[in-house]
Each structure stands twice: as structure tokens, then as C-alpha cells.
Amino acid sequence: MTSEVALLGIRHHGPGSARAVAAALAQWQPDAVLIEGPPEADDIVHLAAEKNLVPPVALLAHAVDDPARAAFWPYAEFSPEWVAIRYAVDHDLPVRFIDLPAAHGFAPAPGEGEQEEAPDAEGAGDDLPADPLALLAEAAGHDDPERWWEDVVEHRAPGADALAPFAAVAEAMAALRAEGLGESRRDQLREAHMRQRIRAARRAGHDRIAVVCGAFHVPALAVMPTVAHDRALLAGLPKKVRTDITWIPWTHRRLSQAAGYGAGVQSPGWYHHLFTAEGDPVPRWLTRAAELLRAEDHPVSSAHVIEAVRLAETLAVLRGRPLAGLTETLDAVRAVLCEGSDVALELVRDRLVVGDALGEVPDAAPAVPLQRDLARLQRSLRLKPEAAPREVDLDLRKSTDAARSRLLHRLRLLGVDWGVPARSTVNSTGTFRESWRVCWQPEFAVRIAEAAQWGTTVEEAAVNKAVGTARAAVELAELTGLVETCLLAGLSGALPAVMRVLADCAALDTDVAHLAGALPALVRALRYGDVRGTDHGALAGAAAGLAERVCVGLPPACVGLDDAGAAAMRARIDEVHGAIALLGPGEAADPDGLPARWAAALHSLSRREPAGGPATGVPGLLRGRAVRLLLDDGRLDSEEAGRRLRLVLSVANAPADAAGWVEGFLTGGGALLLHDPRLLALLDEWLCGVGAEVFTDVLPLLRRTFAGLEAGVRSTIGGRVAAGPLGAGPAAPEAVGELDRARADAATPVLALLLGVRPTIPRQPTGRNT
């Protein structure tokens, strides 16, 4: 400490450090507050005074010309930096950030054409060859640095001298650095810039300056070298690039992640409770845990809470800790509240230890026009961003739900996956329902900044992005998928340009597999267009043209395919079969229409010669699949299907080809083997006649085929095979004796009572005419 500068060395996101900073600032009463962070934020730090800037929040800095180059500085309510910011704005004190400018980190690395990694955010630059906390804990005789830090700092209440703990931490860090715990080159640059900012605050006439920074930097700031020394260090910094910075909402869950933009705080929900709870935090937290478990139908009573508190406190005493920490508390939750269940404990970890808190930022915070338009749409559609995942069911017949659907689809096109299509919780086969799983992530702010290059509104940006994506597309399926997305998102402005590119690409593409892969998306787009009221005349023409070309080119395209190619083509054939069923009119309306031409293509495919070598014949998988599709559509009777199966399973055909034919024939359901025992008998007879030398080769194909059948079908087939010869006719029914009407009539009153009707008892014949 100096007479003019109070160096408050902290651990980022530590509730104990936050309480200590609050007490130290109240005692020191500075006239300026300097905080480790990007100096670009000096112009927006005053927004912390707004009541609707609610942590967790983060500073987001990004390069104007390349928004993907971004860095975050997250702050929670228990972050010491946030406490210092709030103290400064509440007392109308100047507050400045003193770390290296983010603009330097976004500049190209010296001697390279690429950019270096984004600037260190939230103390990432404090990563050292050796963890200073681990060394201090080891010196104190502890093997767990996290537990040691909790005991000596996080669980400690400020004493009479609020500055004493910071002096002790500074002394410990100075000893570590004196022992050779070296700092990196970037640390030296950061500390030189911090010293320059402290000098600037002194020149501005501030007499009592509080500096809040990572504890590791305190020794380097306590002893000031010459100005020339620091200027020489900073002379090699890369040139600044234009940078924008703003406040964005953050989440506790993102704080808990060590990778990406997380801060590596393993228990933000627990830390928030430690910082905000009054009195003993353990009983209050266990009460919250009991409330959560009761809401999830776990039998937890107040007696459980009392016993859990006792157990946590006892464990703390046995382990020599001054207060029950998270480890002891969770042990008590598992043993008492969860009755040993790790499933229930995981619920407590997820909801309370981590949590789903999402911050808020005021409208006055800087934002790109696209972000402001999105915020307007979120308010008008009553679709509030939330950190906790939730399911949203939309009825597209309602104007509000249709607008919500368009917004979510447009954002997905822009790379903002706020909503992801999910399986509907409502049983419906119509196209007027959609289900989404929505969850807001903090990094969406960066993706929105990246998407701002396409337009100032969500619709404009999505239209321009769709047109740009279409012009850069190289695959036909990619274009048809984009057409479908344009319809789902209601981008009528982009559809003509995308359709022109699609028409050009389809005219030049002669690969039947590409055409077959592109057709289903177009047909789905036609169905979606119906419920959204979209004019799809051009789509129908394009889809019909693709379908015609697939019908003509399918049989030759299936010749000479290997196993992987045959499997891929079988999937394409199934998709096209379903698409043509939706696309073409029925034969009653047009006997020579598209369904008839598709059936002719399948007939031609099914009659092709078996594959006898490279580039010859059609694989059995595809021939068998064609027969099955024709059988299901009623274009082939069971007699003909049985005849073809008999031919395929004859000794003249290769066993591997026959196994592939069976796989294609049975894919999608094997109930027909139960309805037509002759097919099952043929299959059983062929399998029994396969020689031992080739049985091993065909076994994997057969196992894969039957593994895809329904469990009940497999069980019934196994029972029939085990019962005896399958070629025998059905057993004659057992003789049934004459019905005993008197015994049957005796049950009538009981049945009538169960069914709620008046019983009708047949009158016994009396032998008289009535």
C-alpha cells in the first residue's frame, strides 16, 4: 500500500473478495476508482447506475470490421469488480479501466497476415505456468487450493481493518514472484499499461486512488519503475483497430464454463447465495434445496432440512473447516435430502449450484441497429429471451405464433440458434404446428453483430443473407434446403433470386443422387407454403421438373454402386417416394401423371440384373427396396412379390446379393412376413440352405435387417420358426363344445352393471303360445 494508492488484489468472481472490496472502499473513501478491464468501457461504465442494468452482465468488445474478433468481460453480483463499479457510480466518483485496450488484441499479429487471439478477458491473462493459489495452499499445508481459498477468504467476514487482508495477499504474491514465479510477456505489457493509467489518475489531481485488480498484479503495481521503462515496453504493441464495446446480458451457466467465453466459476449460484444471504448461509441454502426438491415431487420435510444442517456443520468440524462449504453442504444434501440419490443431487447442482440467472441491460446501452430491431420484435411478440431451456409450441394458424416462427427461422438463417426445432409435444400430423426448444446464449450478441453486415433489421438481414448464401452454394440440395428455409422464414424478397440460382444449378446438374436429394426439401416447402399462404407456383414447377428427371435417370444411376453407395441411394429413393406421393396428383386425376411414371421407374429398377461385378448390375438392396415400395403402394400383389423373392433366393443367385435384397425388402417393417407365411417360409428355407462357407458373409446383413424390425415382429417370427416347419398350413381349430346358455345368462346382470345398462334376460320357453 502507498499513501495515495490502495491496491486491492482480488480473485475474480469471489464473493469473499467482493465483500472485502466493499469494506475496503468504505474505509478508504477514495476519490477515484481504477479497475482491471478494457479502457474502451470508460464511456459506458456510467450505465451501471441504471436500475435495469442487472448482473450477471458482460462487457462485449469487438472489432468493427470483423465482429467475430470479440472478447467478453463478465461480471456477476458477487464479482469484486462489479462491487467497485457500483460503489463508484453510487458515490459519483470517476471510474476508469486500466488494462490493455481491447483494440490492441484485435490487431494483426506482427509479421503475420492473420490476427492473434482475442485479448484476454476476465483475468484470462492471469494463467501462469504455476497456479499461485496452489503454491500458497501447499505452503499452508493444504492439498486443495479451492478449499483453502474458501476457508481463508471467501468464508471470512471483514475485520476492523478492511485493508489488512489485501496487505497480506499482496505480501504473499510478492513472495511468490520473488521466488521466480515468472509472469508472461503479456502480463508485463498489461502491468505497464496499468501503471501508466495510475500515473494519469495522479496527474488528474486524485489524491486517494483505489485500484481493483488481480492479486497477482499487485506487486508489479506497488513499485513504480520509470515512465520511460513502461513506454519502452508498450512501444511494441500492435496498432489499434476500430473497436465497439457495449453491455450484454450474461448467465450464471456461462460463468460456470471454463471453455469458450466462460470464466471457469464452478458454482456461481452458490457464490451468489454466499454474497447475498444474510446471516448463516447454509440453513437458507438447504431450505432452498428442499423447496426445489419438493417442487419436483421429492418427499422432503423440514425435519430433513434440520438434519441436513446438522450434518453439514458436523462434517465441517470433522474436516477442520471454519464454516461448512459447498462440499459439506452437497454431502448433506445427498445423504439426507436426496436419500443417496445422485439423480436428485444433480438437479440441485444444476438449479442451485450453477443456476440459470440471466442479466438485463438498459435500452441506452450501445447496440447495432439489428440488435435493436430484434429487441423490438422480442417485445412485440412477447418472446422473452431466457437462459433456461424451454419448449414452445406454435400454432401457425394464429398470427402471433406465425410471426414467432418466422423470427426464429430468420435468426437460424443468420446463425443465431436461439430456437431449435424440437419434437412436438402435441400429437399432430399437420403442418400448422411447430415445436421449438428456445434457450438464449450470451454469445448470440457476437453473432448478431456479425450478421449486422447483412442489414439493419432482422428481415432485411435474413433476405440478404439468403441471397448471398444462394450465390455461393455449390450443391443442389443446399439450394433446395435454402428455398425451404426462405418459405419457413417468410422471406418473399429472397425467394425469386434463390429460385433463379436453383433453376440454373438444376439445369446443369446431371447427378441423379443430387437431384433426388434436392427434391424432398422442395416438396416440404410446398406443404409449408400452403399453411403460410405463400404463392408456390414456381416451386411446384421446379419440383415437378426435378421429379421427372429423377424418374428418367434413376435405373441407370443405380448400376454398379458399391455397398455404401447403395445404402445412400436407398435412403434417397425412400425420400423421393414420399415426396412424389405428396407432389403428384392421384392416378384417378391423371393416369399418366408423376406417380405412374415413378412407379414405372421402380418397376424398371426391380427387374434389373443383379450386380455381378464392378459397374455391372443393380445391388440387391435397391431391387428389393423397389419391390417393397411397389407392394406397399398396391402396384404389385403379394403373389408377384413372393415369386420375385423365390427367384432371388434360388441357388442361381449369390447369397450376398440375396441378403441385400431381403434387407431392402424388409426395411421399414417386417409385419408382412407375419401376414403372408409363405414369404417367411421361403426365407427360412433359403437361410437353411446357405452353405457354411458363405453363411458368415451374409450373417451381418441378416442381423442388421432383422435388428431394424419391431421388437414384437421379431419375437413373433422367432416363435413361429421355433414352433416347427413353416411350410405346413395352419393348424385346425380345436373343437368347441355347445354353448351353455344358462351359464352365459348368469353373467348378464354383472356385465350390465359394469356397462351401466339395464339387463335383458331372455325369457324361458313355457310351451304356451303367447
Tab-separated table of C-alpha atoms in Angstrom, residues 347-743:
chain	number	residue	atom	x	y	z
A	347	LEU	CA	-30.946	-31.434	-10.022
A	348	VAL	CA	-29.701	-29.400	-7.048
A	349	ARG	CA	-26.322	-28.898	-8.710
A	350	ASP	CA	-27.918	-27.717	-11.934
A	351	ARG	CA	-30.553	-25.377	-10.466
A	352	LEU	CA	-28.856	-24.043	-7.328
A	353	VAL	CA	-25.099	-24.611	-7.527
A	354	VAL	CA	-24.947	-23.289	-11.099
A	355	GLY	CA	-28.334	-21.727	-11.800
A	356	ASP	CA	-29.971	-20.074	-14.809
A	357	ALA	CA	-29.804	-16.410	-13.810
A	358	LEU	CA	-29.871	-14.104	-16.864
A	359	GLY	CA	-28.894	-10.449	-16.591
A	360	GLU	CA	-30.539	-7.393	-18.118
A	361	VAL	CA	-29.161	-4.326	-19.895
A	362	PRO	CA	-30.870	-0.954	-20.446
A	363	ASP	CA	-32.016	0.276	-23.830
A	364	ALA	CA	-29.472	3.072	-23.549
A	365	ALA	CA	-26.607	0.590	-23.955
A	366	PRO	CA	-24.878	0.864	-27.359
A	367	ALA	CA	-26.143	-1.687	-29.875
A	368	VAL	CA	-26.135	-2.240	-33.617
A	369	PRO	CA	-29.472	-1.487	-35.371
A	370	LEU	CA	-30.035	-5.205	-35.951
A	371	GLN	CA	-29.888	-5.841	-32.193
A	372	ARG	CA	-32.391	-3.065	-31.537
A	373	ASP	CA	-34.785	-4.455	-34.139
A	374	LEU	CA	-34.509	-7.898	-32.565
A	375	ALA	CA	-35.261	-6.449	-29.126
A	376	ARG	CA	-38.329	-4.704	-30.590
A	377	LEU	CA	-39.579	-7.960	-32.100
A	378	GLN	CA	-38.994	-9.852	-28.862
A	379	ARG	CA	-41.163	-7.334	-27.014
A	380	SER	CA	-43.934	-7.168	-29.615
A	381	LEU	CA	-44.135	-10.966	-29.946
A	382	ARG	CA	-43.836	-11.498	-26.177
A	383	LEU	CA	-40.945	-13.886	-26.720
A	384	LYS	CA	-38.611	-13.037	-23.858
A	385	PRO	CA	-35.035	-14.375	-24.037
A	386	GLU	CA	-34.345	-16.686	-21.100
A	387	ALA	CA	-31.286	-18.656	-20.082
A	388	ALA	CA	-33.280	-21.723	-19.015
A	389	PRO	CA	-34.234	-24.007	-21.928
A	390	ARG	CA	-37.971	-24.295	-22.512
A	391	GLU	CA	-40.335	-25.797	-25.067
A	392	VAL	CA	-42.530	-23.531	-27.191
A	393	ASP	CA	-45.427	-24.937	-29.266
A	394	LEU	CA	-46.643	-22.696	-32.090
A	395	ASP	CA	-49.956	-22.842	-33.936
A	396	LEU	CA	-49.209	-21.309	-37.332
A	397	ARG	CA	-52.886	-20.513	-37.882
A	398	LYS	CA	-52.506	-17.758	-35.291
A	399	SER	CA	-50.861	-14.543	-36.453
A	400	THR	CA	-48.653	-14.136	-33.365
A	401	ASP	CA	-47.393	-17.711	-33.458
A	402	ALA	CA	-46.749	-17.447	-37.198
A	403	ALA	CA	-44.694	-14.285	-36.608
A	404	ARG	CA	-42.734	-16.033	-33.855
A	405	SER	CA	-41.991	-18.909	-36.221
A	406	ARG	CA	-40.744	-16.521	-38.905
A	407	LEU	CA	-38.495	-14.750	-36.396
A	408	LEU	CA	-36.902	-17.975	-35.144
A	409	HIS	CA	-36.337	-19.251	-38.685
A	410	ARG	CA	-34.799	-15.930	-39.748
A	411	LEU	CA	-32.453	-15.954	-36.785
A	412	ARG	CA	-31.358	-19.509	-37.590
A	413	LEU	CA	-30.566	-18.371	-41.112
A	414	LEU	CA	-28.398	-15.631	-39.588
A	415	GLY	CA	-26.568	-18.147	-37.390
A	416	VAL	CA	-28.415	-17.248	-34.168
A	417	ASP	CA	-29.841	-20.563	-32.961
A	418	TRP	CA	-31.990	-19.077	-30.222
A	419	GLY	CA	-34.634	-21.648	-31.131
A	420	VAL	CA	-34.003	-25.186	-32.362
A	421	PRO	CA	-36.819	-27.274	-33.888
A	422	ALA	CA	-37.935	-29.947	-31.448
A	423	ARG	CA	-40.275	-32.904	-31.425
A	424	SER	CA	-43.796	-31.649	-30.852
A	425	THR	CA	-45.439	-32.422	-27.533
A	426	VAL	CA	-48.801	-32.197	-29.298
A	427	ASN	CA	-49.808	-35.238	-31.359
A	428	SER	CA	-50.478	-33.807	-34.801
A	429	THR	CA	-49.524	-34.796	-38.317
A	430	GLY	CA	-50.498	-31.433	-39.830
A	431	THR	CA	-48.110	-28.725	-40.958
A	432	PHE	CA	-49.742	-25.977	-38.905
A	433	ARG	CA	-47.838	-26.828	-35.717
A	434	GLU	CA	-44.224	-26.263	-34.813
A	435	SER	CA	-42.332	-27.029	-31.634
A	436	TRP	CA	-39.162	-25.225	-30.632
A	437	ARG	CA	-36.647	-25.526	-27.837
A	438	VAL	CA	-35.542	-21.976	-27.034
A	439	CYS	CA	-32.550	-21.000	-24.916
A	440	TRP	CA	-30.733	-17.664	-25.060
A	441	GLN	CA	-26.928	-17.776	-25.009
A	442	PRO	CA	-24.746	-14.713	-24.291
A	443	GLU	CA	-22.539	-15.266	-27.343
A	444	PHE	CA	-25.534	-14.598	-29.581
A	445	ALA	CA	-24.608	-10.930	-29.155
A	446	VAL	CA	-21.465	-11.556	-31.204
A	447	ARG	CA	-23.355	-13.422	-33.916
A	448	ILE	CA	-25.873	-10.593	-34.151
A	449	ALA	CA	-23.009	-8.123	-34.541
A	450	GLU	CA	-21.590	-10.337	-37.298
A	451	ALA	CA	-24.971	-10.530	-39.015
A	452	ALA	CA	-25.338	-6.737	-38.947
A	453	GLN	CA	-23.368	-6.602	-42.200
A	454	TRP	CA	-26.427	-8.025	-43.995
A	455	GLY	CA	-28.940	-5.392	-42.896
A	456	THR	CA	-30.341	-3.188	-40.155
A	457	THR	CA	-33.489	-5.256	-39.490
A	458	VAL	CA	-33.917	-8.973	-38.943
A	459	GLU	CA	-35.953	-9.392	-42.129
A	460	GLU	CA	-33.578	-7.357	-44.298
A	461	ALA	CA	-30.529	-9.145	-42.934
A	462	ALA	CA	-32.128	-12.569	-43.463
A	463	VAL	CA	-33.115	-11.713	-47.052
A	464	ASN	CA	-29.633	-10.509	-47.945
A	465	LYS	CA	-28.001	-13.461	-46.176
A	466	ALA	CA	-30.228	-15.913	-48.088
A	467	VAL	CA	-29.372	-14.336	-51.450
A	468	GLY	CA	-25.668	-14.316	-50.594
A	469	THR	CA	-25.776	-17.940	-49.466
A	470	ALA	CA	-27.572	-18.971	-52.669
A	471	ARG	CA	-24.985	-17.320	-54.885
A	472	ALA	CA	-22.179	-19.084	-53.006
A	473	ALA	CA	-23.888	-22.512	-52.957
A	474	VAL	CA	-22.373	-25.349	-54.936
A	475	GLU	CA	-24.733	-28.231	-54.048
A	476	LEU	CA	-28.281	-28.503	-55.368
A	477	ALA	CA	-29.544	-29.905	-52.044
A	478	GLU	CA	-28.154	-26.847	-50.276
A	479	LEU	CA	-30.208	-24.588	-52.555
A	480	THR	CA	-33.450	-26.543	-52.126
A	481	GLY	CA	-32.924	-26.501	-48.376
A	482	LEU	CA	-32.439	-22.740	-48.598
A	483	VAL	CA	-35.697	-22.423	-50.544
A	484	GLU	CA	-37.453	-24.314	-47.761
A	485	THR	CA	-35.886	-22.012	-45.168
A	486	CYS	CA	-36.977	-18.927	-47.108
A	487	LEU	CA	-40.569	-20.146	-47.078
A	488	LEU	CA	-40.462	-21.041	-43.401
A	489	ALA	CA	-38.977	-17.626	-42.605
A	490	GLY	CA	-41.390	-15.732	-44.841
A	491	LEU	CA	-38.593	-14.236	-46.960
A	492	SER	CA	-40.576	-13.498	-50.100
A	493	GLY	CA	-37.985	-10.890	-51.066
A	494	ALA	CA	-35.241	-13.517	-51.302
A	495	LEU	CA	-37.223	-16.292	-52.976
A	496	PRO	CA	-37.051	-15.063	-56.622
A	497	ALA	CA	-33.262	-14.686	-56.527
A	498	VAL	CA	-32.818	-18.055	-54.811
A	499	MET	CA	-35.139	-19.744	-57.321
A	500	ARG	CA	-33.161	-18.331	-60.243
A	501	VAL	CA	-29.953	-19.748	-58.841
A	502	LEU	CA	-31.741	-23.058	-58.163
A	503	ALA	CA	-33.032	-23.257	-61.751
A	504	ASP	CA	-29.573	-22.598	-63.159
A	505	CYS	CA	-27.940	-25.166	-60.887
A	506	ALA	CA	-30.609	-27.817	-61.554
A	507	ALA	CA	-30.227	-27.385	-65.308
A	508	LEU	CA	-26.508	-28.047	-65.115
A	509	ASP	CA	-26.576	-30.870	-62.547
A	510	THR	CA	-26.870	-34.328	-64.095
A	511	ASP	CA	-26.196	-36.358	-60.949
A	512	VAL	CA	-29.408	-38.233	-60.097
A	513	ALA	CA	-28.317	-38.561	-56.459
A	514	HIS	CA	-28.072	-34.759	-56.205
A	515	LEU	CA	-31.464	-34.325	-57.858
A	516	ALA	CA	-33.027	-36.931	-55.572
A	517	GLY	CA	-31.520	-35.301	-52.512
A	518	ALA	CA	-32.850	-31.888	-53.533
A	519	LEU	CA	-36.448	-32.912	-54.268
A	520	PRO	CA	-37.771	-33.645	-50.711
A	521	ALA	CA	-36.901	-30.171	-49.423
A	522	LEU	CA	-38.800	-28.566	-52.306
A	523	VAL	CA	-41.861	-30.701	-51.657
A	524	ARG	CA	-41.766	-29.874	-47.942
A	525	ALA	CA	-41.563	-26.214	-48.906
A	526	LEU	CA	-44.744	-26.622	-50.964
A	527	ARG	CA	-46.562	-28.104	-47.960
A	528	TYR	CA	-45.347	-25.339	-45.651
A	529	GLY	CA	-46.355	-22.766	-48.255
A	530	ASP	CA	-49.948	-23.977	-48.033
A	531	VAL	CA	-50.333	-23.177	-44.349
A	532	ARG	CA	-48.433	-19.895	-44.653
A	533	GLY	CA	-50.388	-18.709	-47.660
A	534	THR	CA	-47.316	-18.493	-49.911
A	535	ASP	CA	-47.565	-18.383	-53.700
A	536	HIS	CA	-45.642	-21.505	-54.708
A	537	GLY	CA	-46.269	-21.714	-58.459
A	538	ALA	CA	-42.566	-21.501	-59.268
A	539	LEU	CA	-41.769	-24.066	-56.586
A	540	ALA	CA	-44.268	-26.549	-57.971
A	541	GLY	CA	-42.769	-26.244	-61.453
A	542	ALA	CA	-39.220	-26.698	-60.161
A	543	ALA	CA	-40.206	-29.685	-58.022
A	544	ALA	CA	-42.055	-31.359	-60.897
A	545	GLY	CA	-39.068	-30.849	-63.188
A	546	LEU	CA	-36.692	-32.407	-60.678
A	547	ALA	CA	-39.058	-35.343	-60.136
A	548	GLU	CA	-39.314	-36.014	-63.888
A	549	ARG	CA	-35.544	-36.106	-64.236
A	550	VAL	CA	-35.225	-38.442	-61.245
A	551	CYS	CA	-37.795	-40.829	-62.758
A	552	VAL	CA	-35.884	-40.968	-66.029
A	553	GLY	CA	-32.399	-41.250	-64.593
A	554	LEU	CA	-32.932	-43.473	-61.533
A	555	PRO	CA	-32.471	-47.014	-63.034
A	556	PRO	CA	-29.192	-46.236	-64.844
A	557	ALA	CA	-27.881	-44.305	-61.815
A	558	CYS	CA	-28.213	-47.426	-59.628
A	559	VAL	CA	-25.920	-49.582	-61.758
A	560	GLY	CA	-22.508	-50.500	-60.380
A	561	LEU	CA	-22.903	-48.992	-56.904
A	562	ASP	CA	-20.850	-50.352	-54.018
A	563	ASP	CA	-22.362	-51.105	-50.593
A	564	ALA	CA	-22.008	-47.536	-49.256
A	565	GLY	CA	-23.345	-46.032	-52.474
A	566	ALA	CA	-26.284	-48.444	-52.487
A	567	ALA	CA	-27.187	-47.589	-48.896
A	568	ALA	CA	-27.101	-43.860	-49.678
A	569	MET	CA	-29.207	-44.353	-52.824
A	570	ARG	CA	-31.753	-46.425	-50.904
A	571	ALA	CA	-32.244	-43.533	-48.492
A	572	ARG	CA	-32.671	-41.164	-51.464
A	573	ILE	CA	-35.239	-43.489	-53.061
A	574	ASP	CA	-37.284	-43.587	-49.840
A	575	GLU	CA	-37.245	-39.782	-49.597
A	576	VAL	CA	-38.242	-39.323	-53.259
A	577	HIS	CA	-41.000	-41.913	-52.889
A	578	GLY	CA	-42.565	-39.952	-50.049
A	579	ALA	CA	-42.066	-36.635	-51.841
A	580	ILE	CA	-43.755	-37.803	-55.068
A	581	ALA	CA	-46.687	-39.150	-53.065
A	582	LEU	CA	-47.236	-35.586	-51.798
A	583	LEU	CA	-46.377	-33.842	-55.050
A	584	GLY	CA	-48.195	-35.654	-57.859
A	585	PRO	CA	-51.989	-35.947	-58.379
A	586	GLY	CA	-53.602	-39.329	-57.986
A	587	GLU	CA	-53.988	-41.699	-60.934
A	588	ALA	CA	-57.737	-41.076	-60.998
A	589	ALA	CA	-56.975	-37.466	-61.958
A	590	ASP	CA	-54.019	-38.220	-64.237
A	591	PRO	CA	-53.337	-41.898	-65.155
A	592	ASP	CA	-50.081	-40.876	-66.811
A	593	GLY	CA	-49.060	-38.480	-64.081
A	594	LEU	CA	-45.949	-38.312	-61.952
A	595	PRO	CA	-46.859	-41.189	-59.554
A	596	ALA	CA	-47.360	-43.512	-62.508
A	597	ARG	CA	-44.017	-42.542	-64.034
A	598	TRP	CA	-42.301	-43.047	-60.673
A	599	ALA	CA	-43.900	-46.499	-60.390
A	600	ALA	CA	-42.593	-47.328	-63.864
A	601	ALA	CA	-39.091	-46.312	-62.753
A	602	LEU	CA	-39.367	-48.609	-59.723
A	603	HIS	CA	-40.600	-51.468	-61.911
A	604	SER	CA	-37.632	-50.960	-64.220
A	605	LEU	CA	-35.260	-50.887	-61.245
A	606	SER	CA	-36.705	-54.050	-59.701
A	607	ARG	CA	-36.249	-56.022	-62.952
A	608	ARG	CA	-32.592	-55.078	-63.418
A	609	GLU	CA	-29.935	-57.786	-63.378
A	610	PRO	CA	-28.122	-58.497	-60.103
A	611	ALA	CA	-24.742	-56.941	-59.518
A	612	GLY	CA	-22.165	-59.392	-60.811
A	613	GLY	CA	-19.062	-57.256	-60.502
A	614	PRO	CA	-17.816	-53.674	-60.811
A	615	ALA	CA	-20.014	-51.396	-62.932
A	616	THR	CA	-22.481	-54.212	-63.721
A	617	GLY	CA	-25.989	-54.770	-62.432
A	618	VAL	CA	-28.022	-53.208	-59.642
A	619	PRO	CA	-27.370	-54.147	-55.982
A	620	GLY	CA	-29.954	-56.394	-54.393
A	621	LEU	CA	-30.604	-53.773	-51.699
A	622	LEU	CA	-32.106	-51.395	-54.282
A	623	ARG	CA	-34.019	-54.053	-56.240
A	624	GLY	CA	-35.594	-55.392	-53.058
A	625	ARG	CA	-36.463	-51.886	-51.926
A	626	ALA	CA	-38.186	-51.131	-55.223
A	627	VAL	CA	-40.316	-54.286	-54.897
A	628	ARG	CA	-41.316	-53.379	-51.336
A	629	LEU	CA	-42.361	-49.832	-52.315
A	630	LEU	CA	-44.448	-51.162	-55.197
A	631	LEU	CA	-46.043	-53.747	-52.888
A	632	ASP	CA	-46.914	-51.142	-50.263
A	633	ASP	CA	-48.495	-48.904	-52.908
A	634	GLY	CA	-50.641	-51.736	-54.263
A	635	ARG	CA	-48.895	-51.723	-57.632
A	636	LEU	CA	-47.610	-55.257	-57.028
A	637	ASP	CA	-49.636	-58.075	-55.474
A	638	SER	CA	-48.296	-60.450	-52.852
A	639	GLU	CA	-48.225	-63.331	-55.335
A	640	GLU	CA	-45.817	-61.459	-57.597
A	641	ALA	CA	-43.743	-60.285	-54.604
A	642	GLY	CA	-43.468	-63.900	-53.438
A	643	ARG	CA	-42.436	-65.036	-56.907
A	644	ARG	CA	-39.660	-62.460	-57.060
A	645	LEU	CA	-38.489	-63.384	-53.582
A	646	ARG	CA	-38.395	-67.035	-54.655
A	647	LEU	CA	-36.271	-66.142	-57.682
A	648	VAL	CA	-33.858	-64.056	-55.635
A	649	LEU	CA	-33.449	-66.812	-53.028
A	650	SER	CA	-32.790	-69.510	-55.626
A	651	VAL	CA	-29.432	-71.217	-55.755
A	652	ALA	CA	-28.619	-69.403	-59.005
A	653	ASN	CA	-28.309	-66.093	-57.157
A	654	ALA	CA	-25.339	-65.106	-54.996
A	655	PRO	CA	-26.130	-65.310	-51.251
A	656	ALA	CA	-24.734	-61.808	-50.582
A	657	ASP	CA	-26.979	-60.303	-53.258
A	658	ALA	CA	-29.951	-62.231	-51.887
A	659	ALA	CA	-29.259	-60.971	-48.368
A	660	GLY	CA	-29.126	-57.402	-49.666
A	661	TRP	CA	-32.443	-57.915	-51.493
A	662	VAL	CA	-34.046	-59.168	-48.294
A	663	GLU	CA	-32.700	-56.178	-46.377
A	664	GLY	CA	-34.173	-53.733	-48.874
A	665	PHE	CA	-37.471	-55.627	-48.947
A	666	LEU	CA	-37.920	-55.766	-45.169
A	667	THR	CA	-36.621	-52.279	-44.318
A	668	GLY	CA	-39.413	-50.230	-42.785
A	669	GLY	CA	-41.392	-53.098	-41.291
A	670	GLY	CA	-41.473	-56.881	-41.287
A	671	ALA	CA	-45.140	-57.391	-40.444
A	672	LEU	CA	-45.775	-58.682	-43.967
A	673	LEU	CA	-43.825	-61.830	-43.028
A	674	LEU	CA	-46.481	-62.462	-40.395
A	675	HIS	CA	-49.411	-61.730	-42.689
A	676	ASP	CA	-48.069	-63.912	-45.510
A	677	PRO	CA	-46.480	-67.067	-44.004
A	678	ARG	CA	-45.352	-68.181	-47.474
A	679	LEU	CA	-42.790	-65.349	-47.592
A	680	LEU	CA	-41.445	-66.340	-44.191
A	681	ALA	CA	-41.280	-69.992	-45.267
A	682	LEU	CA	-39.314	-69.051	-48.396
A	683	LEU	CA	-36.878	-67.007	-46.344
A	684	ASP	CA	-36.455	-69.779	-43.778
A	685	GLU	CA	-35.898	-72.404	-46.476
A	686	TRP	CA	-33.254	-70.258	-48.199
A	687	LEU	CA	-31.429	-69.490	-44.962
A	688	CYS	CA	-31.282	-73.178	-44.021
A	689	GLY	CA	-29.752	-73.959	-47.415
A	690	VAL	CA	-26.966	-71.355	-47.308
A	691	GLY	CA	-23.608	-73.096	-47.271
A	692	ALA	CA	-21.319	-72.785	-44.279
A	693	GLU	CA	-18.613	-71.102	-46.347
A	694	VAL	CA	-20.842	-68.092	-47.204
A	695	PHE	CA	-23.075	-68.046	-44.128
A	696	THR	CA	-20.514	-65.955	-42.238
A	697	ASP	CA	-20.550	-63.359	-45.034
A	698	VAL	CA	-24.321	-62.925	-45.169
A	699	LEU	CA	-24.874	-63.109	-41.388
A	700	PRO	CA	-24.052	-59.384	-40.696
A	701	LEU	CA	-26.520	-58.313	-43.403
A	702	LEU	CA	-29.286	-60.504	-41.993
A	703	ARG	CA	-28.630	-59.417	-38.429
A	704	ARG	CA	-28.782	-55.766	-39.484
A	705	THR	CA	-32.017	-56.418	-41.364
A	706	PHE	CA	-33.819	-58.146	-38.525
A	707	ALA	CA	-32.424	-55.743	-35.915
A	708	GLY	CA	-34.349	-52.988	-37.700
A	709	LEU	CA	-37.693	-54.782	-37.301
A	710	GLU	CA	-40.087	-54.030	-34.482
A	711	ALA	CA	-39.444	-55.966	-31.273
A	712	GLY	CA	-42.888	-57.595	-31.391
A	713	VAL	CA	-42.409	-58.680	-35.000
A	714	ARG	CA	-39.011	-60.226	-34.202
A	715	SER	CA	-40.463	-62.091	-31.242
A	716	THR	CA	-43.405	-63.461	-33.235
A	717	ILE	CA	-41.185	-64.543	-36.128
A	718	GLY	CA	-38.889	-66.335	-33.690
A	719	GLY	CA	-41.831	-68.106	-32.105
A	720	ARG	CA	-43.163	-69.282	-35.442
A	721	VAL	CA	-39.794	-70.569	-36.553
A	722	ALA	CA	-39.313	-72.415	-33.264
A	723	ALA	CA	-42.818	-73.967	-33.467
A	724	GLY	CA	-41.988	-76.181	-36.404
A	725	PRO	CA	-41.953	-76.324	-40.208
A	726	LEU	CA	-43.208	-73.087	-41.728
A	727	GLY	CA	-44.473	-74.669	-44.933
A	728	ALA	CA	-47.308	-76.531	-43.194
A	729	GLY	CA	-50.754	-74.999	-43.306
A	730	PRO	CA	-52.373	-73.511	-40.260
A	731	ALA	CA	-53.474	-75.947	-37.585
A	732	ALA	CA	-57.178	-76.826	-37.487
A	733	PRO	CA	-59.041	-75.081	-34.702
A	734	GLU	CA	-59.852	-77.142	-31.680
A	735	ALA	CA	-63.386	-78.405	-31.366
A	736	VAL	CA	-65.558	-76.209	-29.261
A	737	GLY	CA	-68.431	-77.602	-27.244
A	738	GLU	CA	-72.033	-76.370	-27.376
A	739	LEU	CA	-72.692	-73.036	-25.712
A	740	ASP	CA	-74.186	-73.347	-22.224
A	741	ARG	CA	-76.751	-70.547	-22.393
A	742	ALA	CA	-77.799	-70.844	-18.754
A	743	ARG	CA	-74.250	-70.177	-17.536
